[in-house]
Coordinates of C-alpha atoms in Angstrom, one line a residue:
M1 CA 21.1 -13.4 -0.3
Y2 CA 21.6 -10.9 -3.2
D3 CA 25.0 -12.2 -4.3
G4 CA 24.1 -15.9 -4.1
S5 CA 21.5 -18.0 -5.8
E6 CA 18.9 -16.4 -8.1
V7 CA 16.2 -18.5 -6.5
T8 CA 17.2 -17.5 -3.0
C9 CA 17.3 -13.8 -4.0
Y10 CA 13.9 -14.0 -5.6
D11 CA 12.4 -15.9 -2.7
E12 CA 13.8 -13.5 -0.1
L13 CA 13.7 -10.1 -1.8
R14 CA 11.0 -10.7 -4.5
L15 CA 13.5 -9.5 -7.2
T16 CA 16.0 -11.2 -9.4
I17 CA 19.6 -10.5 -8.7
R18 CA 19.9 -8.2 -11.7
N19 CA 16.7 -6.3 -10.8
F20 CA 17.9 -5.9 -7.2
H21 CA 21.2 -4.4 -8.3
D22 CA 19.5 -2.2 -10.9
L23 CA 17.2 -0.9 -8.1
C24 CA 20.2 -0.2 -5.8
T25 CA 22.0 1.6 -8.6
M26 CA 18.9 3.7 -9.4
L27 CA 18.5 4.6 -5.7
R28 CA 22.2 5.6 -5.5
E29 CA 22.2 7.7 -8.7
R30 CA 18.8 9.3 -8.6
C31 CA 18.0 9.5 -4.9
D32 CA 21.4 10.0 -3.4
L33 CA 21.0 7.0 -1.2
G34 CA 24.5 6.1 -0.1
D35 CA 26.5 3.6 2.0
S36 CA 26.9 4.5 5.7
I37 CA 30.0 3.6 7.6
Y38 CA 28.8 0.1 8.4
V39 CA 25.8 -0.5 6.1
T40 CA 25.9 -0.7 2.3
V41 CA 23.0 0.5 0.0
E42 CA 22.5 -3.2 -1.0
E43 CA 22.0 -4.2 2.7
K44 CA 19.6 -1.3 3.3
V45 CA 17.5 -2.2 0.3
A46 CA 17.5 -5.9 1.2
M47 CA 16.2 -5.1 4.7
F48 CA 13.5 -2.9 3.2
L49 CA 12.5 -5.5 0.7
L50 CA 12.3 -8.2 3.3
V51 CA 9.9 -6.2 5.4
V52 CA 7.8 -5.0 2.5
G53 CA 7.9 -8.3 0.5
H54 CA 7.0 -10.6 3.4
G55 CA 5.1 -8.3 5.7
L56 CA 7.8 -8.8 8.4
Q57 CA 8.2 -6.7 11.5
I58 CA 11.4 -4.7 11.5
R59 CA 12.4 -6.2 14.8
L60 CA 12.6 -9.7 13.2
L61 CA 15.5 -8.5 11.0
R62 CA 17.6 -7.7 14.2
G63 CA 18.8 -11.3 14.4
T64 CA 19.4 -11.8 10.6
Y65 CA 21.4 -8.6 10.1
K66 CA 23.0 -8.2 13.6
R67 CA 22.0 -4.6 13.7
L68 CA 20.3 -2.4 16.4
L69 CA 16.6 -2.0 15.9
E70 CA 17.1 1.8 15.6
T71 CA 19.6 1.3 12.8
I72 CA 17.3 -1.0 10.9
S73 CA 14.4 1.4 11.4
R74 CA 16.4 4.4 10.2
H75 CA 17.7 2.6 7.1
F76 CA 14.2 1.4 6.3
G77 CA 12.9 5.0 6.5
D78 CA 15.8 6.2 4.2
V79 CA 15.0 3.6 1.5
L80 CA 11.3 4.3 1.8
T81 CA 11.9 8.0 1.3
A82 CA 14.1 7.3 -1.7
I83 CA 11.6 5.0 -3.3
L84 CA 8.8 7.5 -2.7
S85 CA 10.8 10.2 -4.4
L86 CA 10.6 8.1 -7.6
T87 CA 6.8 8.1 -7.5
E88 CA 6.2 10.6 -10.2
E89 CA 8.6 8.8 -12.5
F90 CA 7.0 5.4 -12.2
I91 CA 3.4 5.9 -11.2
K92 CA 1.0 7.2 -13.9
L93 CA -2.1 8.7 -12.4
P94 CA -5.4 7.9 -14.2
D95 CA -7.0 10.2 -16.7
P96 CA -9.4 12.4 -14.7
A97 CA -12.0 12.4 -17.5
I98 CA -14.6 9.8 -16.5
Q99 CA -16.2 8.1 -19.5
P100 CA -19.2 5.9 -18.6
P101 CA -19.9 2.9 -20.9
T102 CA -22.4 3.5 -23.8
D103 CA -24.0 0.1 -23.7
Y104 CA -27.8 0.0 -23.5
K105 CA -27.7 -1.7 -20.1
W106 CA -26.0 1.3 -18.5
K107 CA -28.6 3.9 -19.5
W108 CA -29.9 4.0 -15.9
F109 CA -26.5 5.2 -14.6
V110 CA -26.0 8.2 -16.8
N111 CA -24.3 10.5 -14.2
A112 CA -22.8 7.7 -12.1
L113 CA -19.2 8.0 -11.1
G114 CA -18.6 4.3 -10.4
A115 CA -19.1 2.2 -7.3
L116 CA -18.1 2.3 -3.7
D117 CA -17.9 -0.6 -1.3
G118 CA -16.3 -1.6 2.0
G119 CA -14.4 -4.8 2.5
H120 CA -12.7 -6.6 5.4
V121 CA -9.1 -7.8 5.3
E122 CA -7.9 -10.2 8.0
V123 CA -5.1 -8.8 10.2
C124 CA -3.0 -9.8 13.2
V125 CA -3.2 -7.4 16.1
D126 CA -2.2 -7.4 19.8
V127 CA -4.6 -9.3 22.0
A128 CA -5.5 -6.0 23.8
D129 CA -6.8 -4.5 20.5
Q130 CA -8.6 -7.5 19.2
G131 CA -12.0 -6.4 20.5
R132 CA -12.0 -3.3 18.2
Y133 CA -10.9 -5.3 15.2
R134 CA -13.5 -8.1 15.7
N135 CA -16.2 -7.9 13.0
R136 CA -19.7 -9.2 13.1
K137 CA -18.5 -12.6 12.0
Q138 CA -16.1 -12.7 14.9
Q139 CA -13.0 -12.4 12.6
I140 CA -10.1 -10.0 13.4
T141 CA -10.2 -7.7 10.4
T142 CA -9.5 -4.2 9.2
N143 CA -12.3 -2.3 7.3
M144 CA -11.3 -0.9 4.0
L145 CA -13.3 1.5 1.8
G146 CA -12.7 1.4 -2.0
V147 CA -14.2 3.5 -4.8
V148 CA -13.8 2.4 -8.5
G149 CA -14.6 4.2 -11.7
W150 CA -16.2 2.8 -14.9
N151 CA -12.8 1.4 -16.0
M152 CA -12.6 -0.6 -12.7
K153 CA -9.6 1.4 -11.5
F154 CA -9.4 2.6 -8.0
L155 CA -10.2 6.3 -7.5
Y156 CA -10.0 6.3 -3.7
V157 CA -8.9 3.8 -1.0
L158 CA -9.2 4.3 2.7
P159 CA -7.7 1.4 4.7
G160 CA -7.1 1.0 8.4
W161 CA -10.4 1.2 10.2
E162 CA -11.1 -1.4 12.8
G163 CA -13.2 -4.3 11.7
S164 CA -16.0 -3.4 14.1
A165 CA -16.5 0.0 12.4
S166 CA -19.7 0.3 10.3
D167 CA -19.4 1.0 6.6
S168 CA -21.3 4.3 7.1
R169 CA -18.9 5.4 9.7
V170 CA -15.9 4.7 7.4
L171 CA -17.6 6.6 4.6
R172 CA -18.3 9.6 6.8
D173 CA -14.7 9.6 7.8
A174 CA -13.5 9.4 4.2
M175 CA -15.6 12.4 3.3
S176 CA -14.5 14.5 6.2
R177 CA -10.7 14.0 5.9
Q178 CA -8.2 16.5 4.7
D179 CA -7.6 14.2 1.6
A180 CA -11.4 13.5 1.5
F181 CA -13.1 11.6 -1.2
V182 CA -15.2 14.1 -3.2
V183 CA -17.8 13.1 -5.8
P184 CA -17.4 15.5 -8.7
T185 CA -20.3 17.9 -9.4
G186 CA -23.0 16.4 -11.5
M187 CA -22.0 12.8 -10.7
T188 CA -23.6 10.3 -8.4
L189 CA -22.1 7.3 -6.7
S190 CA -23.7 3.8 -6.4
L191 CA -23.2 2.7 -2.8
G192 CA -22.6 -0.9 -1.9
I193 CA -22.8 -0.3 1.8

């Protein structure tokens, strides 16, 4: 897969062969991700990318890689931990200073932070759980809350609520969590709920 055709590698792993090998080298050198007795770093990263890139369940890789489910799960966790350790190097957080537009049409929103809205994303869940995830349109969804600033960049995202949950309930949860969404002092928020 990662040593064969460029097209196959990109279709399966969502990376070119060169980018795949560069990622493996980076994880080896910067994150101390190493080969185990039977599994190479390349195979670990390939399993991780298949799950993440295609939304596969880990158990579907059992037949492809001829590995125990526990082995695949452990290596998936190792690669995820390694990639998360690179977060500060590759993810630039937005500038905390919020500058609203100065156009005439925005004069009514002087102290507004941005906008908040909930949205539904279709999901596949076990039949036993479908009742909780069925929204008012009878679709199986998860309810997601998003807050954007003036620059249309996300300031806060809370995914994972059942589709049947009301937007106000999701907002209440977002404001009561340990990593709660907090509106800065002196600012207001335009609610789309």
